PDB file of N, CA and C in Angstrom:
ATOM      1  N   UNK A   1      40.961  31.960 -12.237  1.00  0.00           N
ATOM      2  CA  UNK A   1      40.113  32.008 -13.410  1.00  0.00           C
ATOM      3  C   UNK A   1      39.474  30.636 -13.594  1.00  0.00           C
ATOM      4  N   UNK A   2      37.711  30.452 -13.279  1.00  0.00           N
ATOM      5  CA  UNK A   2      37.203  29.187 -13.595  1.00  0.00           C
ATOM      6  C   UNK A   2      36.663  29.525 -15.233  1.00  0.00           C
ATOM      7  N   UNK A   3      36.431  28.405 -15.361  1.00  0.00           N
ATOM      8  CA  UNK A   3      35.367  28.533 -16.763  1.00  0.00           C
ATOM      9  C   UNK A   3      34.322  27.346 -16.201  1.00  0.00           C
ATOM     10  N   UNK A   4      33.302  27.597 -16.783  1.00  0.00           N
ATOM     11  CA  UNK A   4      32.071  27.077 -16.751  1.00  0.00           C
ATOM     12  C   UNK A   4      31.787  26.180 -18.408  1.00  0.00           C
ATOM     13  N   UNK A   5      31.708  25.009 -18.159  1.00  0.00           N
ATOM     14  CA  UNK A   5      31.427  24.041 -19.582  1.00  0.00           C
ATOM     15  C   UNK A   5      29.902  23.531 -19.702  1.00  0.00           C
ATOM     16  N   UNK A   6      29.060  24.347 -20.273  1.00  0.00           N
ATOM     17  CA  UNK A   6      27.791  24.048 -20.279  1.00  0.00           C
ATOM     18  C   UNK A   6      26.826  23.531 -21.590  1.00  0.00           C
ATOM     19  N   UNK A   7      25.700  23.166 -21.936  1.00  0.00           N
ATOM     20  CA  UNK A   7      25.087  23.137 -23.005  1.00  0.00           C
ATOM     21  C   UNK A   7      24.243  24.689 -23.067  1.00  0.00           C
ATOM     22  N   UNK A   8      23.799  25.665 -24.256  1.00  0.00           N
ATOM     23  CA  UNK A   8      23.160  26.830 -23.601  1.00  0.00           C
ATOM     24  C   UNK A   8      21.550  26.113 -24.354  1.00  0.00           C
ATOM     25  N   UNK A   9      21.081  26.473 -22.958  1.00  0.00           N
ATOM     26  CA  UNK A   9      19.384  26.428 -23.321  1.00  0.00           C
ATOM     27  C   UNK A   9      18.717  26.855 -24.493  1.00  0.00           C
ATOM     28  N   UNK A  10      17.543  26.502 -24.457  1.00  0.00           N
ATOM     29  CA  UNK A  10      16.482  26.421 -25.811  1.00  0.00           C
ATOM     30  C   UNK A  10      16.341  28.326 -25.971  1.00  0.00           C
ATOM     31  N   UNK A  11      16.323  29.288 -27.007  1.00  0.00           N
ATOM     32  CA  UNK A  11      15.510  30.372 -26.991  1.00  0.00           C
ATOM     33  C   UNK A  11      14.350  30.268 -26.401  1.00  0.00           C
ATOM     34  N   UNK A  12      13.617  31.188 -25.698  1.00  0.00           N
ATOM     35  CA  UNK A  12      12.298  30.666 -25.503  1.00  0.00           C
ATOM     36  C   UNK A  12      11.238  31.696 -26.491  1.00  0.00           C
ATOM     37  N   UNK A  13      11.787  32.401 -27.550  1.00  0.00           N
ATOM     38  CA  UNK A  13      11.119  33.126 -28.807  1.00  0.00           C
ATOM     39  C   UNK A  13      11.082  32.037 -29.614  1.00  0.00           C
ATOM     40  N   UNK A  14      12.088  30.721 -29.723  1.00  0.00           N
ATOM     41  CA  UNK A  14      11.806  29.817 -30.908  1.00  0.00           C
ATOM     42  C   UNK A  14      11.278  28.400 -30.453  1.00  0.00           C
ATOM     43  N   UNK A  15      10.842  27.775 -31.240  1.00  0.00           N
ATOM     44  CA  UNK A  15      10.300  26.522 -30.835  1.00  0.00           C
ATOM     45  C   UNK A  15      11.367  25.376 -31.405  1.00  0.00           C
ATOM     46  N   UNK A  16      12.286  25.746 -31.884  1.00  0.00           N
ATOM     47  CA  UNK A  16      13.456  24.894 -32.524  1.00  0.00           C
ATOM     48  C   UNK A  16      14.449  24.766 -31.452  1.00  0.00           C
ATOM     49  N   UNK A  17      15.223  23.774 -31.928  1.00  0.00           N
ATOM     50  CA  UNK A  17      16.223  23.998 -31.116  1.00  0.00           C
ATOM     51  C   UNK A  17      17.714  23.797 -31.573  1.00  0.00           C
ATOM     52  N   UNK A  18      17.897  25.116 -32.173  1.00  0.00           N
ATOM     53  CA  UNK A  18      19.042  25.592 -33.009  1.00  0.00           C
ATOM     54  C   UNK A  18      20.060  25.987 -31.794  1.00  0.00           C
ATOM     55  N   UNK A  19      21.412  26.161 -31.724  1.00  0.00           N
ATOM     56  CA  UNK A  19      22.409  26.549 -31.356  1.00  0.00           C
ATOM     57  C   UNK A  19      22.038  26.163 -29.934  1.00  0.00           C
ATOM     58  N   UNK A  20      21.787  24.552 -29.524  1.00  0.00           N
ATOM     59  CA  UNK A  20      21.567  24.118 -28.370  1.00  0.00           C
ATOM     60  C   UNK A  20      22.596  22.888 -28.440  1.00  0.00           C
ATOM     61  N   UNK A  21      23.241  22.285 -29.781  1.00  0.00           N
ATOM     62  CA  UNK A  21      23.751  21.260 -29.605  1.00  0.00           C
ATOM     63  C   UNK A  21      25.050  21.311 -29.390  1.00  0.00           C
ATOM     64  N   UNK A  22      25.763  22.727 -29.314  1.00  0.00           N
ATOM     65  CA  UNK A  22      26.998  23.033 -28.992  1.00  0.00           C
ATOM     66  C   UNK A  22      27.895  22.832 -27.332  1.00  0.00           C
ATOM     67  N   UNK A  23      28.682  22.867 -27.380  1.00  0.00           N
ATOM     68  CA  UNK A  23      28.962  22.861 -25.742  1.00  0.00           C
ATOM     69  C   UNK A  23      29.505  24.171 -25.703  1.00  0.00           C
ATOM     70  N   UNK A  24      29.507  25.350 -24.857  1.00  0.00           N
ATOM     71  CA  UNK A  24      29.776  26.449 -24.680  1.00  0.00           C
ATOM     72  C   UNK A  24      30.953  26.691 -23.652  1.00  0.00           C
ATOM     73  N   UNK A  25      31.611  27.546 -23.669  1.00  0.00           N
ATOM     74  CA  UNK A  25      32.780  27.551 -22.377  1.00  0.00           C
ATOM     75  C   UNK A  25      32.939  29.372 -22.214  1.00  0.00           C
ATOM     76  N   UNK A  26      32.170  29.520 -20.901  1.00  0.00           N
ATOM     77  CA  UNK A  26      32.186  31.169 -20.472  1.00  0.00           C
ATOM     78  C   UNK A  26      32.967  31.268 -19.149  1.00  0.00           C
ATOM     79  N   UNK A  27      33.909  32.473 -19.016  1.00  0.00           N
ATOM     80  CA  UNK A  27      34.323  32.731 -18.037  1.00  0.00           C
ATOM     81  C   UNK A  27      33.553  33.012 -16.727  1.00  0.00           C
ATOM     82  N   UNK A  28      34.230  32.835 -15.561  1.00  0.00           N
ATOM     83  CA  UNK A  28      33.752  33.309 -14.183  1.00  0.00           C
ATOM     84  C   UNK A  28      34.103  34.256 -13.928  1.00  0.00           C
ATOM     85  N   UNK A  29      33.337  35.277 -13.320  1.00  0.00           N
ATOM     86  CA  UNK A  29      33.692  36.800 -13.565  1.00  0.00           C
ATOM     87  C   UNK A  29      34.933  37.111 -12.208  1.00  0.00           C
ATOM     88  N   UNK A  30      35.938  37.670 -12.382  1.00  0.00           N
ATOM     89  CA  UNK A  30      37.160  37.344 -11.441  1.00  0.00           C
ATOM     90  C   UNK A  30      36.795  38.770 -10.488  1.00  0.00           C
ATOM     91  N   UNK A  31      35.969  39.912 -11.262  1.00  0.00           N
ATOM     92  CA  UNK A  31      36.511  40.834 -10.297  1.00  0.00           C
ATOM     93  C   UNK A  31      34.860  41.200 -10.462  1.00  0.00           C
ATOM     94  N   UNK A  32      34.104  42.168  -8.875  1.00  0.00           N
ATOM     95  CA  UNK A  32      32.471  42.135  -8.540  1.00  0.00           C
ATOM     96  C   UNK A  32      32.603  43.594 -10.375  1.00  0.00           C
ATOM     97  N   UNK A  33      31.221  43.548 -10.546  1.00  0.00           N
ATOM     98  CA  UNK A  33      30.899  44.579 -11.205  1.00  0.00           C
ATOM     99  C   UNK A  33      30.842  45.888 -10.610  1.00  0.00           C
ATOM    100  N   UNK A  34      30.465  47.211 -11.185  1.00  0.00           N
ATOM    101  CA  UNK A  34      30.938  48.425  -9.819  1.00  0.00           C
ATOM    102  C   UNK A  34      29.658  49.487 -10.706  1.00  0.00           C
ATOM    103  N   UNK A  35      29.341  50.012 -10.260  1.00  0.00           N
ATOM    104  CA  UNK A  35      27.958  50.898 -10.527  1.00  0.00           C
ATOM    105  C   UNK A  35      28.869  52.042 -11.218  1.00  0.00           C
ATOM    106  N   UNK A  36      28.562  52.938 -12.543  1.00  0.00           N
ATOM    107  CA  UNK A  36      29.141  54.033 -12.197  1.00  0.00           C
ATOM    108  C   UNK A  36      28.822  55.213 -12.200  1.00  0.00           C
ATOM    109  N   UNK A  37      29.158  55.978 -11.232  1.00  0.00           N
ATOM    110  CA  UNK A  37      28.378  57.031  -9.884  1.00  0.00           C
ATOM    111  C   UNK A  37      27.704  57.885 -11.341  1.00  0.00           C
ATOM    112  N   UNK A  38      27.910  58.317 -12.469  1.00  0.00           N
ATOM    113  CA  UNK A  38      27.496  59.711 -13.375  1.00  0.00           C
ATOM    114  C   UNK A  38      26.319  59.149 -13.971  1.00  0.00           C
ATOM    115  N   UNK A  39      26.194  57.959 -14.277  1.00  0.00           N
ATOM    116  CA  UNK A  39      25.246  57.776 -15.322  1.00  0.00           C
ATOM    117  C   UNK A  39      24.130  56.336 -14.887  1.00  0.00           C
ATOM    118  N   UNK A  40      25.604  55.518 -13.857  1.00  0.00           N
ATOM    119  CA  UNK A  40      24.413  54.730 -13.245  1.00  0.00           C
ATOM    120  C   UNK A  40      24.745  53.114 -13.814  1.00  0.00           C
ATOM    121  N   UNK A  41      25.198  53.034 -14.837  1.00  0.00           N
ATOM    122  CA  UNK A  41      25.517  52.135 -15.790  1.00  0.00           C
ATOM    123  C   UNK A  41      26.409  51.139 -14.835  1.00  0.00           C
ATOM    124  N   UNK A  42      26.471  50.047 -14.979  1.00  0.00           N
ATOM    125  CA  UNK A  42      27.466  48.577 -14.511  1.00  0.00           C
ATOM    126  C   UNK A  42      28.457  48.632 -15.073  1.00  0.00           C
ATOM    127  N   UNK A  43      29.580  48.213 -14.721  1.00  0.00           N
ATOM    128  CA  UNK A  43      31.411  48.225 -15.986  1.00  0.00           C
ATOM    129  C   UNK A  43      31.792  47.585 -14.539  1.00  0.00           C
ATOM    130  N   UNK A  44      32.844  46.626 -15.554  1.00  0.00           N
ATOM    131  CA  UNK A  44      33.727  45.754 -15.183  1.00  0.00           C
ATOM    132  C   UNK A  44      35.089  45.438 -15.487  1.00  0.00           C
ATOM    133  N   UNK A  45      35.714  45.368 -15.123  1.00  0.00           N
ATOM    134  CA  UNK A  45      37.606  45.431 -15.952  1.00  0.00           C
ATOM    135  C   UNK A  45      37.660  44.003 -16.121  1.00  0.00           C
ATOM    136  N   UNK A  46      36.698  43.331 -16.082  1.00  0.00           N
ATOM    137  CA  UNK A  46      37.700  41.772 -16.180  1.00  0.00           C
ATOM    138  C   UNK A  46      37.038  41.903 -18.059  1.00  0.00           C
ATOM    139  N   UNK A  47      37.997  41.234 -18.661  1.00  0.00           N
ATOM    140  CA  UNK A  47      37.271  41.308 -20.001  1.00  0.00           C
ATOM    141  C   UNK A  47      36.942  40.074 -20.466  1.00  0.00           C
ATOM    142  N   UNK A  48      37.413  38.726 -19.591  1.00  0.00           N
ATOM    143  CA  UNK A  48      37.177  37.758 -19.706  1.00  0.00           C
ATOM    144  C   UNK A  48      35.447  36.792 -20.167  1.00  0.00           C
ATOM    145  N   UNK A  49      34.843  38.112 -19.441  1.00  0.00           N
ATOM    146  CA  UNK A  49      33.339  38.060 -19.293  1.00  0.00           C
ATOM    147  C   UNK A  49      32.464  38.039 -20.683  1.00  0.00           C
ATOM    148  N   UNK A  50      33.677  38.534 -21.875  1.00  0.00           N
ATOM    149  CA  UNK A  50      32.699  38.644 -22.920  1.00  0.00           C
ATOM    150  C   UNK A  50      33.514  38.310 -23.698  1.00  0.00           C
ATOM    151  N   UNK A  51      34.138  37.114 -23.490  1.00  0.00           N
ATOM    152  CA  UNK A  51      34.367  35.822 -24.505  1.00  0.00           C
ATOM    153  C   UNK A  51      33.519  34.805 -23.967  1.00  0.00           C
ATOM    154  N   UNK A  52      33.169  34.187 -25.627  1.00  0.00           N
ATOM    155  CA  UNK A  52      32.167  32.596 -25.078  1.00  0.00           C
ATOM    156  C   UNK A  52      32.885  32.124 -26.141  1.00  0.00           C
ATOM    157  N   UNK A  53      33.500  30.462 -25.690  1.00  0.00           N
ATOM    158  CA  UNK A  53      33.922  29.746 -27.066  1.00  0.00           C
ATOM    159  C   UNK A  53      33.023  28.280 -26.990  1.00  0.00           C
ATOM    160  N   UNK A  54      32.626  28.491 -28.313  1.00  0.00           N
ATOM    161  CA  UNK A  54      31.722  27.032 -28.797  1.00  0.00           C
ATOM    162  C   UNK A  54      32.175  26.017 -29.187  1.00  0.00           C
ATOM    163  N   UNK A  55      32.272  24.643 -28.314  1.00  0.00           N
ATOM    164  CA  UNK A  55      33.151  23.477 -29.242  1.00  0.00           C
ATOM    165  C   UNK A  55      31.583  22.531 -29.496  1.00  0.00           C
ATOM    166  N   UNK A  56      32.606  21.231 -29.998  1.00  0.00           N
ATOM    167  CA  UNK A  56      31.505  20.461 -31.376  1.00  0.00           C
ATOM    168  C   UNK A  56      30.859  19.495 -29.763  1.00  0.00           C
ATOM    169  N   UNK A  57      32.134  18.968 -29.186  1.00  0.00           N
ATOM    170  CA  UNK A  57      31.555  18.105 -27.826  1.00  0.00           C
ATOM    171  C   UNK A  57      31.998  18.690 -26.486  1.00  0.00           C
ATOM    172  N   UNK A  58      31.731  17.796 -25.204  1.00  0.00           N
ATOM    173  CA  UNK A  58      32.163  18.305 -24.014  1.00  0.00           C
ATOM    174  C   UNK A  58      33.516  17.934 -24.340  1.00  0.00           C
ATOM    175  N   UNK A  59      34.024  17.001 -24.703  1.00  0.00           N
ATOM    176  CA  UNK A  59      35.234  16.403 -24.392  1.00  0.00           C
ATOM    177  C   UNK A  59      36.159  17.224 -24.826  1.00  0.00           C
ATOM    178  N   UNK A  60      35.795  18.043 -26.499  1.00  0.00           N
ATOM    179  CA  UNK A  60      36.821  19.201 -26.855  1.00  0.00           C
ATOM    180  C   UNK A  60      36.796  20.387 -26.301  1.00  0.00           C
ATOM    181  N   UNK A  61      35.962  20.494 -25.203  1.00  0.00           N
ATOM    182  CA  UNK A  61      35.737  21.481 -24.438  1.00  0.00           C
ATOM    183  C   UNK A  61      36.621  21.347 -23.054  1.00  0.00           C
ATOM    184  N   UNK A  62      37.049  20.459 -22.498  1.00  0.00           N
ATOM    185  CA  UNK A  62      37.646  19.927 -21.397  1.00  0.00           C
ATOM    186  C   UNK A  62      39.018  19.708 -22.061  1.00  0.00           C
ATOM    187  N   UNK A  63      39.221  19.237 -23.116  1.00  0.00           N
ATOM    188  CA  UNK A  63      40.518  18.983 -23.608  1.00  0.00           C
ATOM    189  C   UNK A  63      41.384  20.887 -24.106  1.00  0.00           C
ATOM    190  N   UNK A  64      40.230  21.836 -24.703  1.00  0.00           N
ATOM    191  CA  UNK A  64      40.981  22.892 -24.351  1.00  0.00           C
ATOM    192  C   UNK A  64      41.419  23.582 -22.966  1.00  0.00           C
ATOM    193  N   UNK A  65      40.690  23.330 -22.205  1.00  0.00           N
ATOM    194  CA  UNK A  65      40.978  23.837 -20.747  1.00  0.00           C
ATOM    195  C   UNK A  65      42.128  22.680 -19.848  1.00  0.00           C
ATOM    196  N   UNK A  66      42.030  21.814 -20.124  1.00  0.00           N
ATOM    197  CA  UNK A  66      43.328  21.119 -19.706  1.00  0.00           C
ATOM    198  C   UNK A  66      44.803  21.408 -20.564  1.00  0.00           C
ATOM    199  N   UNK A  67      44.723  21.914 -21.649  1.00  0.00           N
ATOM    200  CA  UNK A  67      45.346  22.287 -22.157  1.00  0.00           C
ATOM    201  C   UNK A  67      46.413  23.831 -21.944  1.00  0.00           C
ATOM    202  N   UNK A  68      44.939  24.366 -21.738  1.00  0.00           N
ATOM    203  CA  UNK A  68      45.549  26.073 -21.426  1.00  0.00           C
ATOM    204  C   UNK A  68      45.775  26.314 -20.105  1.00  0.00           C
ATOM    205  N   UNK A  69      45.077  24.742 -19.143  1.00  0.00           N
ATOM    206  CA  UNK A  69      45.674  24.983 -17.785  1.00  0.00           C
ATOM    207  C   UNK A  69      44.786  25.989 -17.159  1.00  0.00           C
ATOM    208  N   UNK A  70      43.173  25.614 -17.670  1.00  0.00           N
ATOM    209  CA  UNK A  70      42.221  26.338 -17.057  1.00  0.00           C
ATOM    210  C   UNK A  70      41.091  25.966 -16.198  1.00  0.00           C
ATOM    211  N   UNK A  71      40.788  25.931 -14.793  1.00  0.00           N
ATOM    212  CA  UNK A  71      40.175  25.404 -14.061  1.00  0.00           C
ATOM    213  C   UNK A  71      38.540  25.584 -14.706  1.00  0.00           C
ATOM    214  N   UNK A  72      38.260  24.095 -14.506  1.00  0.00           N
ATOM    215  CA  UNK A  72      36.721  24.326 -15.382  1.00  0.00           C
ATOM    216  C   UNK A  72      35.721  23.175 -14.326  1.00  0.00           C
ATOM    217  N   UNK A  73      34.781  23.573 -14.731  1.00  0.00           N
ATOM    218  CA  UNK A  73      33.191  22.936 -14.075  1.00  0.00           C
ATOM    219  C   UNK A  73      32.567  22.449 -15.066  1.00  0.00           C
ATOM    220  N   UNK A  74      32.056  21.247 -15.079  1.00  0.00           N
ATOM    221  CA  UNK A  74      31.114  20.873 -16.106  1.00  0.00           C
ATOM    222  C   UNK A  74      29.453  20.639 -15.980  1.00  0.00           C
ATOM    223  N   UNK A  75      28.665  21.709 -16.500  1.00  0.00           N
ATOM    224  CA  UNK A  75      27.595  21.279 -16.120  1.00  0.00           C
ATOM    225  C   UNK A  75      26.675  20.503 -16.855  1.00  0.00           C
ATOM    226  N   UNK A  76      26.350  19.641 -16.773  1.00  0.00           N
ATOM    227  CA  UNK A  76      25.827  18.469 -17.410  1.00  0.00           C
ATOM    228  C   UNK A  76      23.834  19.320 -17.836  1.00  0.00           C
ATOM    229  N   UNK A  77      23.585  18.780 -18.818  1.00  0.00           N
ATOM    230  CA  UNK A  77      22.549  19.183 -19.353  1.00  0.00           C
ATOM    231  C   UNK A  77      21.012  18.256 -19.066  1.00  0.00           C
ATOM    232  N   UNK A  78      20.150  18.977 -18.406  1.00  0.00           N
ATOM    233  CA  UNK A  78      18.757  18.805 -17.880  1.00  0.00           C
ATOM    234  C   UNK A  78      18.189  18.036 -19.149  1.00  0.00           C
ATOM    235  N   UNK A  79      17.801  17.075 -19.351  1.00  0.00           N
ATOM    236  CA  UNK A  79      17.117  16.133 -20.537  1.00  0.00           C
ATOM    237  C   UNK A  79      15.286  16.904 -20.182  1.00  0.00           C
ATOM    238  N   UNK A  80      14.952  17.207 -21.369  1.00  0.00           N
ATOM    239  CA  UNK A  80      13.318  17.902 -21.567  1.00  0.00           C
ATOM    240  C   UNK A  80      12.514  16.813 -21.324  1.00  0.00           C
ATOM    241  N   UNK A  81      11.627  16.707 -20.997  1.00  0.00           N
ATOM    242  CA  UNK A  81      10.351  16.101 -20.842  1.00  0.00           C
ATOM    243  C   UNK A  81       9.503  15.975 -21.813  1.00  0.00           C
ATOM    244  N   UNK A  82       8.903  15.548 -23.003  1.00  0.00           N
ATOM    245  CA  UNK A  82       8.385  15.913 -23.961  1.00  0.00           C
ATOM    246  C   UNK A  82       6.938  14.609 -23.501  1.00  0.00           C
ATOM    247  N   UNK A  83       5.570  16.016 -23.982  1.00  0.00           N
ATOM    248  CA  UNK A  83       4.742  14.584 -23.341  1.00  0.00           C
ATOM    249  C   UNK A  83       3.551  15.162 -24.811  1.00  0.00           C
ATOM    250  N   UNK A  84       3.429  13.837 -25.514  1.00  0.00           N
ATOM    251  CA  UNK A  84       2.881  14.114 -26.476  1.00  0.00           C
ATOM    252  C   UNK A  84       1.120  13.908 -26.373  1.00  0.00           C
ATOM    253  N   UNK A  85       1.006  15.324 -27.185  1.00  0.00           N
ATOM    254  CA  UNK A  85      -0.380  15.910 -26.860  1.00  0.00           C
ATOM    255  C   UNK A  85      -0.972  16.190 -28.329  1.00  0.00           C
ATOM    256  N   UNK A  86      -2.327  16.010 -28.060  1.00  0.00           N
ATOM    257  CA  UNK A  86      -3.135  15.975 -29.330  1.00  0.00           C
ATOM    258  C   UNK A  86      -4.439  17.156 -29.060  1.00  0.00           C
ATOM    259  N   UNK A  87      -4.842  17.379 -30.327  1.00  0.00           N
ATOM    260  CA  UNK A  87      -5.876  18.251 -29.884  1.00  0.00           C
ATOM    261  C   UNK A  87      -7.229  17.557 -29.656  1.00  0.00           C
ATOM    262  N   UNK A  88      -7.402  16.003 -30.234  1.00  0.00           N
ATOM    263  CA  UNK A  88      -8.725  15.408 -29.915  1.00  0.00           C
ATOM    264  C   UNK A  88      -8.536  15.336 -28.397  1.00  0.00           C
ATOM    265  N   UNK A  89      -7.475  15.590 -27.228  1.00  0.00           N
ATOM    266  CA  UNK A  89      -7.486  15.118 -26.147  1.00  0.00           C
ATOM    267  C   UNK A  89      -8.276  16.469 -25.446  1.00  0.00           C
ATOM    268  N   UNK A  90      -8.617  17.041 -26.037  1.00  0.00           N
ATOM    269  CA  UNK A  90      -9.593  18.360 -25.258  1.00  0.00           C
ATOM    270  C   UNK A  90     -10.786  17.658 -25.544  1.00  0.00           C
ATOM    271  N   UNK A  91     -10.828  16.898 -25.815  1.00  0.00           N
ATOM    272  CA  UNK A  91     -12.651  16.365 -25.961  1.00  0.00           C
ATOM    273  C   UNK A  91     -12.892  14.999 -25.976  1.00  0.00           C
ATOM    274  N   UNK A  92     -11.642  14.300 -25.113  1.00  0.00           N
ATOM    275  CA  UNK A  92     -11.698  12.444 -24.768  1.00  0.00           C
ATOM    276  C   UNK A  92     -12.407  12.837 -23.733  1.00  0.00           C
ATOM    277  N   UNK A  93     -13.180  11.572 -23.038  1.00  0.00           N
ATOM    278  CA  UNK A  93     -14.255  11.419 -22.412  1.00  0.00           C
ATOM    279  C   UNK A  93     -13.736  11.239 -21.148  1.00  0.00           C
ATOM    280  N   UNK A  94     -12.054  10.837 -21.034  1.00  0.00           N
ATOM    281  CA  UNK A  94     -11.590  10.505 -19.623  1.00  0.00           C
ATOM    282  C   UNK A  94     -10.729  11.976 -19.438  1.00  0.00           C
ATOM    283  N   UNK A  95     -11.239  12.878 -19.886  1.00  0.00           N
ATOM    284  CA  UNK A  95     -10.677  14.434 -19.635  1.00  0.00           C
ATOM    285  C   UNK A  95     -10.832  14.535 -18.117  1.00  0.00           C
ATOM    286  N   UNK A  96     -10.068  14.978 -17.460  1.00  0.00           N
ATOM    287  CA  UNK A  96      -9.877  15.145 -15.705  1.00  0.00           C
ATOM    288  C   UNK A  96     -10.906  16.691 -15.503  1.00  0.00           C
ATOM    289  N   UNK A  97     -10.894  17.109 -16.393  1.00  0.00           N
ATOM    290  CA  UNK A  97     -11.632  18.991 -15.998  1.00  0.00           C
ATOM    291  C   UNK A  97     -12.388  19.352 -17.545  1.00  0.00           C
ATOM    292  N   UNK A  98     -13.487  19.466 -16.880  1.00  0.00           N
ATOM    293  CA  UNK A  98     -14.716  19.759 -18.562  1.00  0.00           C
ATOM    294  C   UNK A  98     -14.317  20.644 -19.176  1.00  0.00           C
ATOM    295  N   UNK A  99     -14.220  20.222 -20.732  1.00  0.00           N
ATOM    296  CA  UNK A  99     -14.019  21.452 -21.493  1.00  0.00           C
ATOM    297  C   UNK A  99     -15.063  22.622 -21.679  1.00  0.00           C
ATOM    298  N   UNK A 100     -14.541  24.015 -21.706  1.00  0.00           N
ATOM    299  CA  UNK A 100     -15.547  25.137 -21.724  1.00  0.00           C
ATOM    300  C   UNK A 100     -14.654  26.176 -22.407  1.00  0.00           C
ATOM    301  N   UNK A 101     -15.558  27.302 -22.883  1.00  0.00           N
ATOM    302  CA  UNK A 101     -15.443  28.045 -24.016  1.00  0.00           C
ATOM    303  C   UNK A 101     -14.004  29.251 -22.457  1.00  0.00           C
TER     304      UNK A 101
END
């Protein structure tokens, strides 16, 4: 049984960035998923798959899994790029491609 210690990404419906500052801890799925033959539908017996627990930092996130004696991965979080943009810049004179309707 691994767990995975991640930050979870931005919504991409919101422009905020609510329930991104948490550290998350989801299981690794132990057993494959299995089709089933009547209806077609996916099911899985591991039930591990649909717990997620939210701590405040990584560190209380690593400190429960050393604790419970649970093999974990930490994946460190992609920093955004933010490149600040204006709307007079559609009509500066050193524009790379002419503006048109």
């Amino acid at each position: 049984m691994t767990a995975r210690i991640f930050k979870p990404a931005k919504n991409a419906m919101q422009s905020g960035r609510a329930k991104t500052q948490e550290w998350q801890l989801d299981y690794e799925p132990e057993h494959a998923r299995a089709v089933e033959p009547l209806m077609g539908w996916t099911s899985s017996t591991d039930m591990k798959q649909q717990l997620t627990l939210q701590f405040d930092t990584k560190e209380d996130a690593i400190a429960y899994c050393e604790r419970k004696g649970i093999a974990y991965q930490v994946i460190e979080p992609k920093d955004s790029v933010r490149r600040p943009v204006a709307y007079a810049d559609n009509f500066a004179f050193k524009r790379v491609e002419p503006w048109t309707h």
